[in-house]
Amino acid sequence: IPMTMTRRQKVKIELIKKGIPAAGIARQMGVSRQAIYQTVDGIIKSSRLRKAIAEAIGVKIEDLWPNGNGHK
């Protein structure tokens, strides 16, 4: 039975595949690692962080957040 992955799981897998630690994105953006995962989970709705995460794993923002991609 195929399990559906959460957005967090998908992002974590892509970061691991590319050898990019979430802490590295956090450091580059001047935020905590928790802020990166809270952004992935939709708790923080920062377009700046969403863009950095999407770029890090090589996808469009809309692919990760189809319902409101954080653009203002």
PDB file of C-alpha atoms in Angstrom:
ATOM      1  CA  ILE A   1       0.000   0.000   0.000  1.00  0.00           C
ATOM      2  CA  PRO A   2       1.658   3.271  -1.076  1.00  0.00           C
ATOM      3  CA  MET A   3       1.847   5.865   1.662  1.00  0.00           C
ATOM      4  CA  THR A   4       1.450   9.504   0.810  1.00  0.00           C
ATOM      5  CA  MET A   5       4.354  11.582   2.016  1.00  0.00           C
ATOM      6  CA  THR A   6       3.941  14.877   3.772  1.00  0.00           C
ATOM      7  CA  ARG A   7       5.436  17.998   2.238  1.00  0.00           C
ATOM      8  CA  ARG A   8       8.013  17.973   5.065  1.00  0.00           C
ATOM      9  CA  GLN A   9       9.081  14.416   4.191  1.00  0.00           C
ATOM     10  CA  LYS A  10       9.356  15.267   0.471  1.00  0.00           C
ATOM     11  CA  VAL A  11      11.452  18.352   1.199  1.00  0.00           C
ATOM     12  CA  LYS A  12      13.712  16.458   3.633  1.00  0.00           C
ATOM     13  CA  ILE A  13      14.317  13.710   1.050  1.00  0.00           C
ATOM     14  CA  GLU A  14      15.150  16.230  -1.685  1.00  0.00           C
ATOM     15  CA  LEU A  15      17.530  18.133   0.622  1.00  0.00           C
ATOM     16  CA  ILE A  16      19.283  14.866   1.534  1.00  0.00           C
ATOM     17  CA  LYS A  17      19.545  13.849  -2.154  1.00  0.00           C
ATOM     18  CA  LYS A  18      21.154  17.200  -2.960  1.00  0.00           C
ATOM     19  CA  GLY A  19      23.359  17.171   0.144  1.00  0.00           C
ATOM     20  CA  ILE A  20      21.899  20.421   1.427  1.00  0.00           C
ATOM     21  CA  PRO A  21      21.249  20.580   5.179  1.00  0.00           C
ATOM     22  CA  ALA A  22      18.190  22.549   6.295  1.00  0.00           C
ATOM     23  CA  ALA A  23      20.552  24.259   8.734  1.00  0.00           C
ATOM     24  CA  GLY A  24      22.539  25.525   5.738  1.00  0.00           C
ATOM     25  CA  ILE A  25      19.478  27.178   4.223  1.00  0.00           C
ATOM     26  CA  ALA A  26      18.596  28.570   7.644  1.00  0.00           C
ATOM     27  CA  ARG A  27      22.084  30.031   8.096  1.00  0.00           C
ATOM     28  CA  GLN A  28      22.014  31.554   4.611  1.00  0.00           C
ATOM     29  CA  MET A  29      18.608  33.136   5.299  1.00  0.00           C
ATOM     30  CA  GLY A  30      19.469  34.255   8.835  1.00  0.00           C
ATOM     31  CA  VAL A  31      16.792  32.128  10.524  1.00  0.00           C
ATOM     32  CA  SER A  32      16.652  28.974  12.646  1.00  0.00           C
ATOM     33  CA  ARG A  33      16.413  25.457  11.257  1.00  0.00           C
ATOM     34  CA  GLN A  34      13.029  25.265  12.987  1.00  0.00           C
ATOM     35  CA  ALA A  35      11.880  28.269  10.957  1.00  0.00           C
ATOM     36  CA  ILE A  36      12.745  26.383   7.771  1.00  0.00           C
ATOM     37  CA  TYR A  37      10.621  23.392   8.795  1.00  0.00           C
ATOM     38  CA  GLN A  38       7.806  25.618  10.075  1.00  0.00           C
ATOM     39  CA  THR A  39       7.797  27.254   6.656  1.00  0.00           C
ATOM     40  CA  VAL A  40       7.663  23.840   4.963  1.00  0.00           C
ATOM     41  CA  ASP A  41       4.752  22.886   7.254  1.00  0.00           C
ATOM     42  CA  GLY A  42       2.885  26.102   6.428  1.00  0.00           C
ATOM     43  CA  ILE A  43       3.090  27.539   9.946  1.00  0.00           C
ATOM     44  CA  ILE A  44       5.310  30.384   8.738  1.00  0.00           C
ATOM     45  CA  LYS A  45       4.112  31.888   5.463  1.00  0.00           C
ATOM     46  CA  SER A  46       7.257  33.723   4.415  1.00  0.00           C
ATOM     47  CA  SER A  47       7.576  34.069   0.647  1.00  0.00           C
ATOM     48  CA  ARG A  48      11.326  34.726   1.118  1.00  0.00           C
ATOM     49  CA  LEU A  49      11.848  31.428   2.957  1.00  0.00           C
ATOM     50  CA  ARG A  50       9.528  29.496   0.631  1.00  0.00           C
ATOM     51  CA  LYS A  51      11.505  30.758  -2.351  1.00  0.00           C
ATOM     52  CA  ALA A  52      14.834  29.762  -0.735  1.00  0.00           C
ATOM     53  CA  ILE A  53      13.555  26.251   0.075  1.00  0.00           C
ATOM     54  CA  ALA A  54      12.089  25.722  -3.400  1.00  0.00           C
ATOM     55  CA  GLU A  55      15.289  26.960  -5.068  1.00  0.00           C
ATOM     56  CA  ALA A  56      17.439  24.731  -2.847  1.00  0.00           C
ATOM     57  CA  ILE A  57      15.615  21.602  -3.978  1.00  0.00           C
ATOM     58  CA  GLY A  58      15.112  22.769  -7.554  1.00  0.00           C
ATOM     59  CA  VAL A  59      11.329  23.081  -7.758  1.00  0.00           C
ATOM     60  CA  LYS A  60       8.827  25.889  -8.269  1.00  0.00           C
ATOM     61  CA  ILE A  61       7.249  27.447  -5.192  1.00  0.00           C
ATOM     62  CA  GLU A  62       3.833  26.428  -6.568  1.00  0.00           C
ATOM     63  CA  ASP A  63       4.915  22.773  -6.567  1.00  0.00           C
ATOM     64  CA  LEU A  64       5.439  22.860  -2.794  1.00  0.00           C
ATOM     65  CA  TRP A  65       2.649  25.260  -1.842  1.00  0.00           C
ATOM     66  CA  PRO A  66      -0.093  24.958  -4.498  1.00  0.00           C
ATOM     67  CA  ASN A  67      -2.668  26.777  -2.353  1.00  0.00           C
ATOM     68  CA  GLY A  68      -1.067  30.141  -1.888  1.00  0.00           C
ATOM     69  CA  ASN A  69       2.582  30.228  -2.776  1.00  0.00           C
ATOM     70  CA  GLY A  70       3.546  33.071  -0.524  1.00  0.00           C
ATOM     71  CA  HIS A  71       3.843  35.757  -3.208  1.00  0.00           C
ATOM     72  CA  LYS A  72       2.450  39.134  -2.229  1.00  0.00           C
TER      73      LYS A  72
END
